[in-house]
Amino acid sequence: MVAGHRAYAAAERYLTTSDENHDALASLLAHHGASATAPWNLLRPSFEAAFYALWLLSPSDSQQRRQRGVRLEWLDDIETEKFHRVALGNREVLQQLGLGDAAAKIPPYRENTDTYVREANATGLAFQTTRHRRQVNHRPARVNVENELGGLFPEEGLMSLAHTTTWKTLSGIQHAEAGALLRVTDRSSLGGYPGGQRLHLTINDGAFYLACLVTASMRAFAWSRFGECHRPARSNEPVDLRAMRDMFTRYPAASSQDH
């Protein structure tokens, strides 16, 4: 089945990323403590990675899951291409470092794009085609997390609101937005200065607990859907026992709300 492998390989990668950040958060709280900003910056990748796993596998239609798998891997590959052009694109700097030949490693044409275009066409994935400097650029649309969160829980308004507001807060804190940080901290004034004031910030227990609860629920939903996708459609078909054992081994950590 075209692109069938991409969705499940990506989902497992996202779930692993979410689990590792969960474990790192527990370690941070045990050894460093709940400082004003650091814990939130481990919740953010845990939430986001779990979201991508759930978003990727949530459609009941296999074709839609394959479309999303192609889309995410293609976007990943585009970012890799951008990195290489930044890292290897400045010939003068590379020559100063004695790496003058490195720029030649940037291929003018990438076979990866042909693969993604072919798979996108085969699965019915819509993508953009633009012409730039005599080259035709193919690009899939980026995934807007905030917009897609509502689609995960279309009939659960409260749940959609909780996940969306948590996402905006986590995203804002990781980008050092003052408004997002002030929403989830207790503060006392240390004095003022023209146009502002100095504050002593401490993490708000209630806000942190709620964000942990919402993040844990996202991870649990993602793991549950991952398990459902390993379940045969008809009872007389074999179960992938190795995949199921691996899932149940890791699920207790994914569903834990102790931290």
Short mmCIF file of the C-alpha atoms (twelve columns), coordinates in Angstrom:
data_MODEL
# 
_entry.id   MODEL 
# 
loop_
_atom_site.group_PDB 
_atom_site.id 
_atom_site.type_symbol 
_atom_site.label_atom_id 
_atom_site.label_alt_id 
_atom_site.label_comp_id 
_atom_site.label_asym_id 
_atom_site.label_seq_id 
_atom_site.Cartn_x 
_atom_site.Cartn_y 
_atom_site.Cartn_z 
_atom_site.pdbx_PDB_model_num 
ATOM 1   C CA . MET A 1   0.000   0.000   0.000   1 
ATOM 2   C CA . VAL A 2   1.493   3.323   -1.075  1 
ATOM 3   C CA . ALA A 3   2.997   5.255   1.863   1 
ATOM 4   C CA . GLY A 4   1.431   2.885   4.363   1 
ATOM 5   C CA . HIS A 5   4.663   2.573   6.325   1 
ATOM 6   C CA . ARG A 6   5.218   6.304   6.761   1 
ATOM 7   C CA . ALA A 7   2.338   6.978   9.140   1 
ATOM 8   C CA . TYR A 8   3.195   4.253   11.637  1 
ATOM 9   C CA . ALA A 9   6.942   4.876   11.641  1 
ATOM 10  C CA . ALA A 10  6.268   8.571   12.271  1 
ATOM 11  C CA . ALA A 11  3.669   7.866   14.975  1 
ATOM 12  C CA . GLU A 12  6.094   5.670   16.893  1 
ATOM 13  C CA . ARG A 13  8.771   8.369   16.633  1 
ATOM 14  C CA . TYR A 14  6.381   11.014  17.952  1 
ATOM 15  C CA . LEU A 15  5.247   8.812   20.843  1 
ATOM 16  C CA . THR A 16  8.844   8.038   21.782  1 
ATOM 17  C CA . THR A 17  9.635   11.757  21.777  1 
ATOM 18  C CA . SER A 18  6.626   12.448  23.979  1 
ATOM 19  C CA . ASP A 19  7.613   9.697   26.414  1 
ATOM 20  C CA . GLU A 20  11.220  10.861  26.690  1 
ATOM 21  C CA . ASN A 21  10.188  14.414  27.509  1 
ATOM 22  C CA . HIS A 22  7.733   13.080  30.089  1 
ATOM 23  C CA . ASP A 23  10.550  11.123  31.742  1 
ATOM 24  C CA . ALA A 24  12.844  14.158  31.574  1 
ATOM 25  C CA . LEU A 25  10.167  16.281  33.257  1 
ATOM 26  C CA . ALA A 26  9.861   13.796  36.118  1 
ATOM 27  C CA . SER A 27  13.636  13.828  36.546  1 
ATOM 28  C CA . LEU A 28  13.732  17.637  36.450  1 
ATOM 29  C CA . LEU A 29  11.106  17.918  39.171  1 
ATOM 30  C CA . ALA A 30  12.911  15.353  41.332  1 
ATOM 31  C CA . HIS A 31  16.400  16.829  41.042  1 
ATOM 32  C CA . HIS A 32  16.025  20.490  40.094  1 
ATOM 33  C CA . GLY A 33  12.564  21.403  41.256  1 
ATOM 34  C CA . ALA A 34  9.626   23.266  39.755  1 
ATOM 35  C CA . SER A 35  11.268  26.476  38.615  1 
ATOM 36  C CA . ALA A 36  9.216   29.149  36.882  1 
ATOM 37  C CA . THR A 37  10.002  28.246  33.273  1 
ATOM 38  C CA . ALA A 38  11.938  24.992  32.756  1 
ATOM 39  C CA . PRO A 39  9.124   22.463  33.456  1 
ATOM 40  C CA . TRP A 40  6.868   24.091  30.876  1 
ATOM 41  C CA . ASN A 41  9.536   23.700  28.203  1 
ATOM 42  C CA . LEU A 42  9.478   19.926  28.682  1 
ATOM 43  C CA . LEU A 43  5.696   19.794  28.656  1 
ATOM 44  C CA . ARG A 44  5.610   21.585  25.290  1 
ATOM 45  C CA . PRO A 45  7.440   18.899  23.217  1 
ATOM 46  C CA . SER A 46  5.604   16.145  25.085  1 
ATOM 47  C CA . PHE A 47  2.249   17.724  24.201  1 
ATOM 48  C CA . GLU A 48  3.226   18.568  20.621  1 
ATOM 49  C CA . ALA A 49  4.701   15.182  19.771  1 
ATOM 50  C CA . ALA A 50  1.650   13.399  21.205  1 
ATOM 51  C CA . PHE A 51  -0.592  15.719  19.193  1 
ATOM 52  C CA . TYR A 52  1.168   14.815  15.941  1 
ATOM 53  C CA . ALA A 53  0.869   11.101  16.703  1 
ATOM 54  C CA . LEU A 54  -2.856  11.430  17.423  1 
ATOM 55  C CA . TRP A 55  -3.513  13.757  14.478  1 
ATOM 56  C CA . LEU A 56  -1.645  11.403  12.174  1 
ATOM 57  C CA . LEU A 57  -3.591  8.291   13.172  1 
ATOM 58  C CA . SER A 58  -6.984  9.785   14.030  1 
ATOM 59  C CA . PRO A 59  -8.712  9.399   10.621  1 
ATOM 60  C CA . SER A 60  -10.677 6.168   10.344  1 
ATOM 61  C CA . ASP A 61  -9.910  6.093   6.617   1 
ATOM 62  C CA . SER A 62  -6.538  4.519   5.809   1 
ATOM 63  C CA . GLN A 63  -6.052  6.786   2.808   1 
ATOM 64  C CA . GLN A 64  -6.260  9.893   5.002   1 
ATOM 65  C CA . ARG A 65  -3.716  8.445   7.420   1 
ATOM 66  C CA . ARG A 66  -1.365  7.742   4.539   1 
ATOM 67  C CA . GLN A 67  -1.860  11.269  3.213   1 
ATOM 68  C CA . ARG A 68  -0.900  12.693  6.576   1 
ATOM 69  C CA . GLY A 69  2.108   10.396  6.804   1 
ATOM 70  C CA . VAL A 70  3.410   11.613  3.446   1 
ATOM 71  C CA . ARG A 71  2.658   15.213  4.369   1 
ATOM 72  C CA . LEU A 72  4.568   15.152  7.651   1 
ATOM 73  C CA . GLU A 73  7.590   13.318  6.279   1 
ATOM 74  C CA . TRP A 74  7.713   15.636  3.274   1 
ATOM 75  C CA . LEU A 75  7.608   18.690  5.544   1 
ATOM 76  C CA . ASP A 76  10.385  17.121  7.624   1 
ATOM 77  C CA . ASP A 77  12.481  16.605  4.513   1 
ATOM 78  C CA . ILE A 78  11.943  20.215  3.427   1 
ATOM 79  C CA . GLU A 79  13.275  21.433  6.785   1 
ATOM 80  C CA . THR A 80  16.314  19.181  6.352   1 
ATOM 81  C CA . GLU A 81  16.922  20.704  2.945   1 
ATOM 82  C CA . LYS A 82  16.658  24.212  4.405   1 
ATOM 83  C CA . PHE A 83  19.172  23.322  7.119   1 
ATOM 84  C CA . HIS A 84  21.675  22.024  4.601   1 
ATOM 85  C CA . ARG A 85  21.394  25.173  2.539   1 
ATOM 86  C CA . VAL A 86  21.976  27.340  5.608   1 
ATOM 87  C CA . ALA A 87  24.838  25.198  6.889   1 
ATOM 88  C CA . LEU A 88  26.542  24.702  3.518   1 
ATOM 89  C CA . GLY A 89  25.359  27.719  1.574   1 
ATOM 90  C CA . ASN A 90  27.933  30.319  2.694   1 
ATOM 91  C CA . ARG A 91  30.977  29.480  0.602   1 
ATOM 92  C CA . GLU A 92  33.155  32.224  2.057   1 
ATOM 93  C CA . VAL A 93  32.699  31.055  5.633   1 
ATOM 94  C CA . LEU A 94  33.244  27.431  4.642   1 
ATOM 95  C CA . GLN A 95  36.469  28.361  2.866   1 
ATOM 96  C CA . GLN A 96  37.679  30.180  5.984   1 
ATOM 97  C CA . LEU A 97  37.053  26.978  7.930   1 
ATOM 98  C CA . GLY A 98  38.876  24.909  5.326   1 
ATOM 99  C CA . LEU A 99  35.639  23.321  4.140   1 
ATOM 100 C CA . GLY A 100 35.392  24.963  0.746   1 
ATOM 101 C CA . ASP A 101 34.233  21.767  -0.976  1 
ATOM 102 C CA . ALA A 102 31.306  21.286  1.391   1 
ATOM 103 C CA . ALA A 103 29.042  23.644  -0.541  1 
ATOM 104 C CA . ALA A 104 29.312  21.384  -3.558  1 
ATOM 105 C CA . LYS A 105 27.457  18.711  -1.565  1 
ATOM 106 C CA . ILE A 106 24.144  20.563  -1.966  1 
ATOM 107 C CA . PRO A 107 22.409  18.708  -4.810  1 
ATOM 108 C CA . PRO A 108 20.737  20.953  -7.383  1 
ATOM 109 C CA . TYR A 109 18.059  18.302  -7.770  1 
ATOM 110 C CA . ARG A 110 16.625  16.019  -5.070  1 
ATOM 111 C CA . GLU A 111 15.114  12.633  -5.813  1 
ATOM 112 C CA . ASN A 112 13.271  12.755  -2.476  1 
ATOM 113 C CA . THR A 113 10.888  15.344  -3.863  1 
ATOM 114 C CA . ASP A 114 9.948   13.076  -6.744  1 
ATOM 115 C CA . THR A 115 9.150   10.296  -4.269  1 
ATOM 116 C CA . TYR A 116 6.921   12.519  -2.148  1 
ATOM 117 C CA . VAL A 117 5.156   13.995  -5.176  1 
ATOM 118 C CA . ARG A 118 4.487   10.508  -6.517  1 
ATOM 119 C CA . GLU A 119 3.133   9.275   -3.185  1 
ATOM 120 C CA . ALA A 120 1.090   12.433  -2.683  1 
ATOM 121 C CA . ASN A 121 -0.518  11.965  -6.078  1 
ATOM 122 C CA . ALA A 122 -1.166  8.267   -5.420  1 
ATOM 123 C CA . THR A 123 -2.907  8.979   -2.100  1 
ATOM 124 C CA . GLY A 124 -4.779  12.067  -3.305  1 
ATOM 125 C CA . LEU A 125 -2.864  14.533  -1.135  1 
ATOM 126 C CA . ALA A 126 -3.258  18.112  -2.368  1 
ATOM 127 C CA . PHE A 127 -0.025  20.112  -2.450  1 
ATOM 128 C CA . GLN A 128 1.268   23.383  -3.838  1 
ATOM 129 C CA . THR A 129 3.289   23.710  -7.023  1 
ATOM 130 C CA . THR A 130 5.110   26.996  -7.578  1 
ATOM 131 C CA . ARG A 131 7.692   28.093  -10.084 1 
ATOM 132 C CA . HIS A 132 10.760  29.872  -8.741  1 
ATOM 133 C CA . ARG A 133 13.896  30.760  -10.685 1 
ATOM 134 C CA . ARG A 134 13.079  28.342  -13.484 1 
ATOM 135 C CA . GLN A 135 12.554  25.517  -10.994 1 
ATOM 136 C CA . VAL A 136 9.240   23.992  -10.041 1 
ATOM 137 C CA . ASN A 137 8.877   23.775  -6.251  1 
ATOM 138 C CA . HIS A 138 6.418   21.348  -4.718  1 
ATOM 139 C CA . ARG A 139 5.310   22.052  -1.167  1 
ATOM 140 C CA . PRO A 140 2.669   20.465  1.102   1 
ATOM 141 C CA . ALA A 141 0.701   22.739  3.401   1 
ATOM 142 C CA . ARG A 142 2.077   23.110  6.914   1 
ATOM 143 C CA . VAL A 143 0.071   21.718  9.838   1 
ATOM 144 C CA . ASN A 144 -1.447  24.416  12.054  1 
ATOM 145 C CA . VAL A 145 -1.599  22.787  15.495  1 
ATOM 146 C CA . GLU A 146 -4.076  25.275  16.938  1 
ATOM 147 C CA . ASN A 147 -6.499  24.863  14.041  1 
ATOM 148 C CA . GLU A 148 -6.258  21.068  14.027  1 
ATOM 149 C CA . LEU A 149 -6.759  20.599  17.774  1 
ATOM 150 C CA . GLY A 150 -10.467 21.320  17.469  1 
ATOM 151 C CA . GLY A 151 -10.800 18.645  14.818  1 
ATOM 152 C CA . LEU A 152 -9.465  15.982  17.171  1 
ATOM 153 C CA . PHE A 153 -12.375 16.472  19.581  1 
ATOM 154 C CA . PRO A 154 -15.175 17.837  17.366  1 
ATOM 155 C CA . GLU A 155 -17.991 17.013  19.787  1 
ATOM 156 C CA . GLU A 156 -16.146 17.860  23.010  1 
ATOM 157 C CA . GLY A 157 -16.097 21.636  23.317  1 
ATOM 158 C CA . LEU A 158 -14.583 21.687  26.810  1 
ATOM 159 C CA . MET A 159 -11.852 19.235  25.854  1 
ATOM 160 C CA . SER A 160 -11.012 21.203  22.698  1 
ATOM 161 C CA . LEU A 161 -10.812 24.401  24.730  1 
ATOM 162 C CA . ALA A 162 -8.575  22.805  27.368  1 
ATOM 163 C CA . HIS A 163 -6.149  21.423  24.786  1 
ATOM 164 C CA . THR A 164 -6.098  24.603  22.695  1 
ATOM 165 C CA . THR A 165 -5.496  26.962  25.623  1 
ATOM 166 C CA . THR A 166 -2.850  24.631  27.048  1 
ATOM 167 C CA . TRP A 167 -1.100  24.536  23.690  1 
ATOM 168 C CA . LYS A 168 -1.106  28.317  23.378  1 
ATOM 169 C CA . THR A 169 0.297   28.679  26.895  1 
ATOM 170 C CA . LEU A 170 3.045   26.083  26.382  1 
ATOM 171 C CA . SER A 171 3.980   27.575  23.025  1 
ATOM 172 C CA . GLY A 172 4.020   31.089  24.438  1 
ATOM 173 C CA . ILE A 173 6.229   30.171  27.394  1 
ATOM 174 C CA . GLN A 174 8.753   28.387  25.183  1 
ATOM 175 C CA . HIS A 175 8.978   31.571  23.104  1 
ATOM 176 C CA . ALA A 176 9.513   33.599  26.292  1 
ATOM 177 C CA . GLU A 177 6.247   35.514  25.962  1 
ATOM 178 C CA . ALA A 178 5.629   37.497  29.140  1 
ATOM 179 C CA . GLY A 179 1.831   37.210  28.958  1 
ATOM 180 C CA . ALA A 180 1.930   33.410  28.758  1 
ATOM 181 C CA . LEU A 181 4.356   33.152  31.662  1 
ATOM 182 C CA . LEU A 182 2.336   35.484  33.876  1 
ATOM 183 C CA . ARG A 183 -0.786  33.355  33.318  1 
ATOM 184 C CA . VAL A 184 0.785   30.362  35.061  1 
ATOM 185 C CA . THR A 185 2.915   31.914  37.820  1 
ATOM 186 C CA . ASP A 186 2.456   33.532  41.215  1 
ATOM 187 C CA . ARG A 187 4.371   36.790  41.560  1 
ATOM 188 C CA . SER A 188 5.495   39.398  44.020  1 
ATOM 189 C CA . SER A 189 6.901   42.800  43.194  1 
ATOM 190 C CA . LEU A 190 10.580  43.527  43.776  1 
ATOM 191 C CA . GLY A 191 10.283  47.179  42.865  1 
ATOM 192 C CA . GLY A 192 9.554   49.267  39.855  1 
ATOM 193 C CA . TYR A 193 11.415  51.150  37.156  1 
ATOM 194 C CA . PRO A 194 10.218  53.581  34.473  1 
ATOM 195 C CA . GLY A 195 7.729   51.709  32.314  1 
ATOM 196 C CA . GLY A 196 7.689   48.462  34.254  1 
ATOM 197 C CA . GLN A 197 8.501   46.484  37.390  1 
ATOM 198 C CA . ARG A 198 10.688  43.631  38.546  1 
ATOM 199 C CA . LEU A 199 8.846   40.504  39.670  1 
ATOM 200 C CA . HIS A 200 9.725   37.370  41.569  1 
ATOM 201 C CA . LEU A 201 7.927   34.484  39.827  1 
ATOM 202 C CA . THR A 202 7.067   31.039  41.168  1 
ATOM 203 C CA . ILE A 203 5.195   28.312  39.340  1 
ATOM 204 C CA . ASN A 204 1.466   28.157  40.094  1 
ATOM 205 C CA . ASP A 205 0.624   24.645  41.290  1 
ATOM 206 C CA . GLY A 206 -2.925  24.667  39.933  1 
ATOM 207 C CA . ALA A 207 -1.936  25.876  36.479  1 
ATOM 208 C CA . PHE A 208 0.912   23.385  36.272  1 
ATOM 209 C CA . TYR A 209 -1.273  20.489  37.406  1 
ATOM 210 C CA . LEU A 210 -3.900  21.350  34.794  1 
ATOM 211 C CA . ALA A 211 -1.287  21.575  32.013  1 
ATOM 212 C CA . CYS A 212 0.181   18.225  33.089  1 
ATOM 213 C CA . LEU A 213 -3.283  16.673  33.148  1 
ATOM 214 C CA . VAL A 214 -4.132  17.929  29.659  1 
ATOM 215 C CA . THR A 215 -0.737  16.837  28.291  1 
ATOM 216 C CA . ALA A 216 -1.109  13.405  29.885  1 
ATOM 217 C CA . SER A 217 -4.561  13.048  28.329  1 
ATOM 218 C CA . MET A 218 -3.151  13.915  24.910  1 
ATOM 219 C CA . ARG A 219 -0.482  11.255  25.338  1 
ATOM 220 C CA . ALA A 220 -3.041  8.706   26.534  1 
ATOM 221 C CA . PHE A 221 -5.326  9.412   23.559  1 
ATOM 222 C CA . ALA A 222 -2.364  9.066   21.189  1 
ATOM 223 C CA . TRP A 223 -1.242  5.768   22.709  1 
ATOM 224 C CA . SER A 224 -4.790  4.451   22.676  1 
ATOM 225 C CA . ARG A 225 -5.192  5.276   19.000  1 
ATOM 226 C CA . PHE A 226 -1.823  3.696   18.256  1 
ATOM 227 C CA . GLY A 227 -3.112  0.525   19.879  1 
ATOM 228 C CA . GLU A 228 -6.360  0.633   17.927  1 
ATOM 229 C CA . CYS A 229 -4.432  0.852   14.666  1 
ATOM 230 C CA . HIS A 230 -2.604  -2.374  15.573  1 
ATOM 231 C CA . ARG A 231 -5.888  -4.150  16.179  1 
ATOM 232 C CA . PRO A 232 -7.139  -6.291  13.268  1 
ATOM 233 C CA . ALA A 233 -10.371 -5.183  11.612  1 
ATOM 234 C CA . ARG A 234 -11.734 -8.770  11.739  1 
ATOM 235 C CA . SER A 235 -11.258 -11.058 14.711  1 
ATOM 236 C CA . ASN A 236 -9.960  -13.953 12.606  1 
ATOM 237 C CA . GLU A 237 -6.899  -11.947 11.494  1 
ATOM 238 C CA . PRO A 238 -3.602  -12.256 13.415  1 
ATOM 239 C CA . VAL A 239 -2.561  -9.623  15.931  1 
ATOM 240 C CA . ASP A 240 0.898   -8.062  15.754  1 
ATOM 241 C CA . LEU A 241 1.886   -9.400  19.181  1 
ATOM 242 C CA . ARG A 242 5.331   -7.834  19.242  1 
ATOM 243 C CA . ALA A 243 3.889   -4.396  18.546  1 
ATOM 244 C CA . MET A 244 1.196   -4.897  21.185  1 
ATOM 245 C CA . ARG A 245 3.710   -6.007  23.830  1 
ATOM 246 C CA . ASP A 246 5.874   -2.987  23.107  1 
ATOM 247 C CA . MET A 247 2.868   -0.674  23.339  1 
ATOM 248 C CA . PHE A 248 1.671   -2.064  26.676  1 
ATOM 249 C CA . THR A 249 5.195   -1.956  28.087  1 
ATOM 250 C CA . ARG A 250 5.467   1.747   27.364  1 
ATOM 251 C CA . TYR A 251 1.852   2.750   27.966  1 
ATOM 252 C CA . PRO A 252 2.026   2.901   31.798  1 
ATOM 253 C CA . ALA A 253 4.591   5.710   31.538  1 
ATOM 254 C CA . ALA A 254 2.488   7.412   28.881  1 
ATOM 255 C CA . SER A 255 -0.640  7.411   31.036  1 
ATOM 256 C CA . SER A 256 1.028   8.221   34.360  1 
ATOM 257 C CA . GLN A 257 -0.195  11.432  35.998  1 
ATOM 258 C CA . ASP A 258 2.047   11.220  39.079  1 
ATOM 259 C CA . HIS A 259 4.179   14.158  37.880  1 
# 
